[in-house]
Short mmCIF file of N, CA and C in Angstrom, two decimals:
data_model
loop_
_atom_site.label_atom_id
_atom_site.label_comp_id
_atom_site.label_asym_id
_atom_site.label_seq_id
_atom_site.Cartn_x
_atom_site.Cartn_y
_atom_site.Cartn_z
N MET A 1 -25.09 18.06 29.55
CA MET A 1 -24.83 19.45 28.71
C MET A 1 -24.08 20.67 29.50
N THR A 2 -22.78 20.65 29.23
CA THR A 2 -21.94 21.64 29.80
C THR A 2 -22.24 23.25 29.61
N ARG A 3 -22.26 23.12 30.55
CA ARG A 3 -22.85 25.43 30.58
C ARG A 3 -21.82 26.10 30.17
N THR A 4 -22.34 26.84 29.59
CA THR A 4 -21.17 27.91 28.36
C THR A 4 -20.21 28.37 29.44
N SER A 5 -20.54 28.66 30.57
CA SER A 5 -19.44 29.38 31.70
C SER A 5 -18.36 28.75 32.16
N ASP A 6 -18.94 27.03 31.90
CA ASP A 6 -17.39 25.85 31.95
C ASP A 6 -16.34 25.73 31.02
N ILE A 7 -17.14 25.85 29.59
CA ILE A 7 -16.44 25.72 28.18
C ILE A 7 -15.60 26.89 28.34
N VAL A 8 -16.06 28.19 28.84
CA VAL A 8 -15.29 29.44 28.66
C VAL A 8 -13.91 29.29 29.74
N ALA A 9 -14.44 28.86 30.86
CA ALA A 9 -13.03 28.82 32.07
C ALA A 9 -12.10 27.58 31.36
N LYS A 10 -12.77 26.48 30.65
CA LYS A 10 -11.51 25.68 30.43
C LYS A 10 -10.99 25.99 29.19
N ALA A 11 -11.25 26.87 28.27
CA ALA A 11 -10.44 27.79 27.11
C ALA A 11 -9.52 28.38 28.16
N VAL A 12 -9.83 29.34 28.91
CA VAL A 12 -8.88 30.23 29.74
C VAL A 12 -7.81 29.22 30.02
N ASN A 13 -8.12 28.27 30.55
CA ASN A 13 -7.15 27.53 31.05
C ASN A 13 -5.96 26.83 30.09
N VAL A 14 -6.91 26.65 28.98
CA VAL A 14 -5.94 26.07 28.21
C VAL A 14 -4.81 26.42 27.27
N ARG A 15 -5.69 27.81 26.85
CA ARG A 15 -5.10 29.12 26.62
C ARG A 15 -3.61 29.30 27.07
N LEU A 16 -4.34 29.68 28.62
CA LEU A 16 -2.87 29.99 29.75
C LEU A 16 -1.47 28.92 29.61
N THR A 17 -1.81 27.70 29.64
CA THR A 17 -1.21 26.85 29.77
C THR A 17 -0.52 26.92 28.08
N THR A 18 -1.02 27.03 27.63
CA THR A 18 -0.49 26.60 25.99
C THR A 18 0.82 27.98 26.00
N LEU A 19 0.28 29.32 26.44
CA LEU A 19 1.41 30.34 26.38
C LEU A 19 2.65 30.66 27.55
N GLY A 20 1.96 29.27 28.70
CA GLY A 20 2.92 29.36 29.60
C GLY A 20 3.08 30.82 30.39
N LYS A 21 1.44 31.22 30.05
CA LYS A 21 1.19 31.83 31.18
C LYS A 21 0.78 31.60 32.53
N THR A 22 0.71 32.68 33.67
CA THR A 22 0.08 32.20 34.95
C THR A 22 -0.90 33.24 35.34
N ASP A 23 -2.05 32.22 36.31
CA ASP A 23 -3.04 33.02 36.65
C ASP A 23 -2.69 34.51 37.15
N GLN A 24 -1.46 34.55 38.18
CA GLN A 24 -1.01 35.58 38.66
C GLN A 24 -0.70 36.72 37.54
N GLU A 25 0.16 36.14 36.37
CA GLU A 25 0.07 37.40 35.03
C GLU A 25 -1.18 37.89 34.95
N LEU A 26 -1.94 37.14 34.56
CA LEU A 26 -3.61 37.51 33.93
C LEU A 26 -4.25 38.01 34.89
N ALA A 27 -4.18 38.30 36.53
CA ALA A 27 -4.96 38.82 37.50
C ALA A 27 -4.11 40.40 37.30
N GLN A 28 -2.23 40.13 37.42
CA GLN A 28 -2.32 41.77 37.39
C GLN A 28 -2.43 42.43 35.82
N PHE A 29 -2.43 42.05 34.68
CA PHE A 29 -2.97 42.40 33.99
C PHE A 29 -4.42 43.18 33.39
N LEU A 30 -5.47 42.34 34.84
CA LEU A 30 -6.63 42.62 34.79
C LEU A 30 -6.90 43.84 35.99
N GLY A 31 -6.08 43.51 36.59
CA GLY A 31 -5.65 44.88 38.09
C GLY A 31 -6.73 44.14 38.80
N VAL A 32 -6.77 42.79 39.04
CA VAL A 32 -7.29 42.03 40.11
C VAL A 32 -6.10 40.91 41.06
N SER A 33 -7.08 40.11 42.03
CA SER A 33 -6.35 39.70 42.70
C SER A 33 -6.45 38.07 42.05
N ARG A 34 -4.92 37.02 42.47
CA ARG A 34 -5.01 36.18 41.27
C ARG A 34 -6.28 34.82 42.64
N ARG A 35 -6.71 35.11 43.52
CA ARG A 35 -7.90 34.57 43.78
C ARG A 35 -8.75 34.83 42.64
N TYR A 36 -9.01 35.69 42.70
CA TYR A 36 -10.34 36.20 41.74
C TYR A 36 -10.15 35.45 40.53
N ILE A 37 -8.75 34.73 39.75
CA ILE A 37 -8.68 34.73 38.48
C ILE A 37 -9.05 32.87 38.88
N VAL A 38 -8.28 32.61 40.47
CA VAL A 38 -8.55 31.19 40.77
C VAL A 38 -9.99 30.89 40.62
N ARG A 39 -11.23 31.95 41.23
CA ARG A 39 -12.49 31.50 41.26
C ARG A 39 -13.00 31.28 39.97
N ARG A 40 -12.46 31.95 39.00
CA ARG A 40 -13.41 31.75 37.58
C ARG A 40 -12.96 30.89 36.76
N ASN A 41 -11.08 30.60 37.06
CA ASN A 41 -10.99 28.95 36.36
C ASN A 41 -11.27 28.02 37.17
N SER A 42 -11.52 27.76 38.13
CA SER A 42 -11.80 26.67 39.05
C SER A 42 -13.17 26.20 38.74
N LEU A 43 -14.45 27.46 37.76
CA LEU A 43 -15.70 27.38 38.28
C LEU A 43 -16.52 27.58 39.18
N GLU A 44 -15.65 28.29 40.27
CA GLU A 44 -16.68 28.87 41.39
C GLU A 44 -17.25 30.06 41.12
N THR A 45 -16.93 30.85 39.77
CA THR A 45 -17.57 32.07 39.54
C THR A 45 -17.56 32.06 38.40
N PRO A 46 -18.47 32.24 37.14
CA PRO A 46 -18.55 32.55 36.04
C PRO A 46 -17.94 33.60 35.22
N TRP A 47 -16.76 33.50 33.89
CA TRP A 47 -16.60 34.92 33.69
C TRP A 47 -17.54 35.94 33.39
N SER A 48 -17.56 37.13 33.09
CA SER A 48 -18.28 38.06 32.73
C SER A 48 -18.49 38.56 31.28
N ILE A 49 -19.38 38.76 30.44
CA ILE A 49 -19.30 39.03 29.23
C ILE A 49 -18.18 40.28 28.94
N ASP A 50 -18.23 41.37 30.05
CA ASP A 50 -17.51 42.06 29.92
C ASP A 50 -15.89 41.77 29.88
N GLU A 51 -15.46 40.93 30.81
CA GLU A 51 -14.31 40.09 30.99
C GLU A 51 -13.78 39.90 29.68
N LEU A 52 -14.74 39.15 29.27
CA LEU A 52 -14.04 38.62 28.38
C LEU A 52 -12.79 38.86 27.00
N ASP A 53 -13.40 40.30 26.85
CA ASP A 53 -12.47 40.96 25.74
C ASP A 53 -11.18 41.36 26.48
N ARG A 54 -11.12 41.71 27.56
CA ARG A 54 -9.98 42.11 28.33
C ARG A 54 -8.98 40.60 28.49
N VAL A 55 -9.77 39.61 28.88
CA VAL A 55 -8.69 38.30 29.36
C VAL A 55 -8.25 37.73 27.57
N ALA A 56 -9.29 37.76 26.38
CA ALA A 56 -9.11 37.72 25.20
C ALA A 56 -7.39 38.47 24.78
N LYS A 57 -7.86 39.75 25.30
CA LYS A 57 -6.23 40.47 24.84
C LYS A 57 -5.10 40.05 25.21
N PHE A 58 -5.43 40.00 26.72
CA PHE A 58 -4.05 38.99 27.18
C PHE A 58 -3.97 37.45 26.48
N LEU A 59 -4.82 36.97 26.47
CA LEU A 59 -3.97 35.91 25.52
C LEU A 59 -3.83 36.06 24.13
N GLY A 60 -3.71 37.15 23.58
CA GLY A 60 -3.25 37.08 21.92
C GLY A 60 -4.83 37.05 21.46
N MET A 61 -5.89 36.64 21.66
CA MET A 61 -6.99 36.66 20.96
C MET A 61 -7.97 37.62 20.17
N GLY A 62 -7.35 39.05 20.50
CA GLY A 62 -8.27 39.59 19.88
C GLY A 62 -9.24 40.20 20.63
N ASP A 63 -10.44 39.53 20.85
CA ASP A 63 -11.79 39.87 21.77
C ASP A 63 -12.34 38.57 21.94
N GLY A 64 -13.37 38.78 22.86
CA GLY A 64 -14.21 38.26 23.43
C GLY A 64 -15.19 37.13 22.57
N PHE A 65 -15.41 37.40 21.32
CA PHE A 65 -15.84 36.59 20.38
C PHE A 65 -14.76 35.70 19.75
N SER A 66 -13.45 35.72 19.69
CA SER A 66 -12.92 34.78 19.32
C SER A 66 -12.16 33.79 20.59
N LEU A 67 -12.26 34.51 21.18
CA LEU A 67 -11.94 33.84 22.70
C LEU A 67 -13.39 32.38 22.92
N LEU A 68 -14.29 32.97 22.56
CA LEU A 68 -15.71 32.20 22.87
C LEU A 68 -16.01 31.08 21.77
N SER A 69 -15.31 31.67 20.28
CA SER A 69 -15.06 31.00 19.34
C SER A 69 -14.18 29.19 19.72
N PHE A 70 -13.10 30.11 20.37
CA PHE A 70 -11.91 28.77 20.76
C PHE A 70 -12.36 28.11 22.03
N ALA A 71 -13.09 28.59 22.54
CA ALA A 71 -13.98 27.71 23.83
C ALA A 71 -15.05 26.82 22.72
N LEU A 72 -15.39 27.06 21.82
CA LEU A 72 -16.53 26.24 20.91
C LEU A 72 -15.75 24.74 20.62
N GLU A 73 -14.87 25.50 20.07
CA GLU A 73 -13.84 24.31 19.38
C GLU A 73 -13.15 23.42 19.81
N ILE A 74 -12.76 23.95 21.17
CA ILE A 74 -12.31 22.84 22.21
C ILE A 74 -13.51 21.73 22.68
N GLU A 75 -14.77 22.36 22.92
CA GLU A 75 -15.75 21.91 23.28
C GLU A 75 -16.06 20.52 22.12
N LYS A 76 -16.49 21.23 21.00
CA LYS A 76 -16.66 20.35 19.73
C LYS A 76 -15.84 19.17 19.70
N ALA A 77 -14.25 19.69 19.75
CA ALA A 77 -13.36 18.56 19.76
C ALA A 77 -13.56 17.31 20.90
N GLU A 78 -13.75 17.78 21.87
CA GLU A 78 -13.98 16.94 23.36
C GLU A 78 -15.35 15.99 23.10
N GLN A 79 -16.29 16.52 22.59
CA GLN A 79 -17.28 16.01 21.83
C GLN A 79 -17.62 14.87 21.10
N LYS A 80 -16.75 15.26 19.86
CA LYS A 80 -16.06 14.04 19.33
C LYS A 80 -15.23 13.12 19.48
N ALA A 81 -14.36 13.41 20.32
CA ALA A 81 -13.46 12.73 21.14
C ALA A 81 -14.46 11.46 21.90
N SER A 82 -15.05 12.36 22.87
CA SER A 82 -15.75 11.01 23.20
C SER A 82 -16.87 10.03 23.19
N LYS A 83 -17.43 10.85 21.70
CA LYS A 83 -18.33 9.90 21.06
C LYS A 83 -17.51 8.79 19.98
N SER A 84 -15.79 9.29 19.62
CA SER A 84 -15.36 8.20 19.20
C SER A 84 -15.04 6.98 20.07
N ALA A 85 -14.48 7.08 21.73
CA ALA A 85 -14.49 6.39 22.62
C ALA A 85 -15.30 5.74 22.42
N LEU A 86 -16.39 5.78 23.02
CA LEU A 86 -18.05 5.35 23.12
C LEU A 86 -18.07 4.29 21.95
N THR A 87 -18.05 4.90 20.75
CA THR A 87 -18.15 4.02 19.50
C THR A 87 -17.26 2.60 19.82
N ALA A 88 -15.90 3.35 20.27
CA ALA A 88 -14.74 2.46 20.02
C ALA A 88 -15.41 1.08 21.21
N GLU A 89 -15.72 1.53 22.75
CA GLU A 89 -15.97 0.45 23.01
C GLU A 89 -17.04 -0.69 23.29
N LYS A 90 -18.21 0.07 22.31
CA LYS A 90 -19.33 -0.57 21.70
C LYS A 90 -18.51 -1.37 20.89
N ALA A 91 -17.87 -1.04 19.82
CA ALA A 91 -17.41 -2.20 19.20
C ALA A 91 -16.12 -3.14 19.62
N ALA A 92 -16.09 -3.29 21.02
CA ALA A 92 -14.84 -3.94 21.60
C ALA A 92 -15.41 -5.06 22.22
#
């Protein structure tokens, strides 16, 4: 089972990429170092609940709940794709 913090980090990375934004831009917005962001997005250190609202705002998502919802959507889509791949593999 994937940890919630891993799912959130993946969602932040996906959204940054989709928007064409960088770790450095997020770091500047939050007033932290780029290394601080890299540690969180590389799963070295989990994002804190208190940070999620500010991260979500930077990512144009409103609030931390929206970011968590987006993270859950990504996780469900990946689980569905994984199950489909396993089913196709078994059928072959």
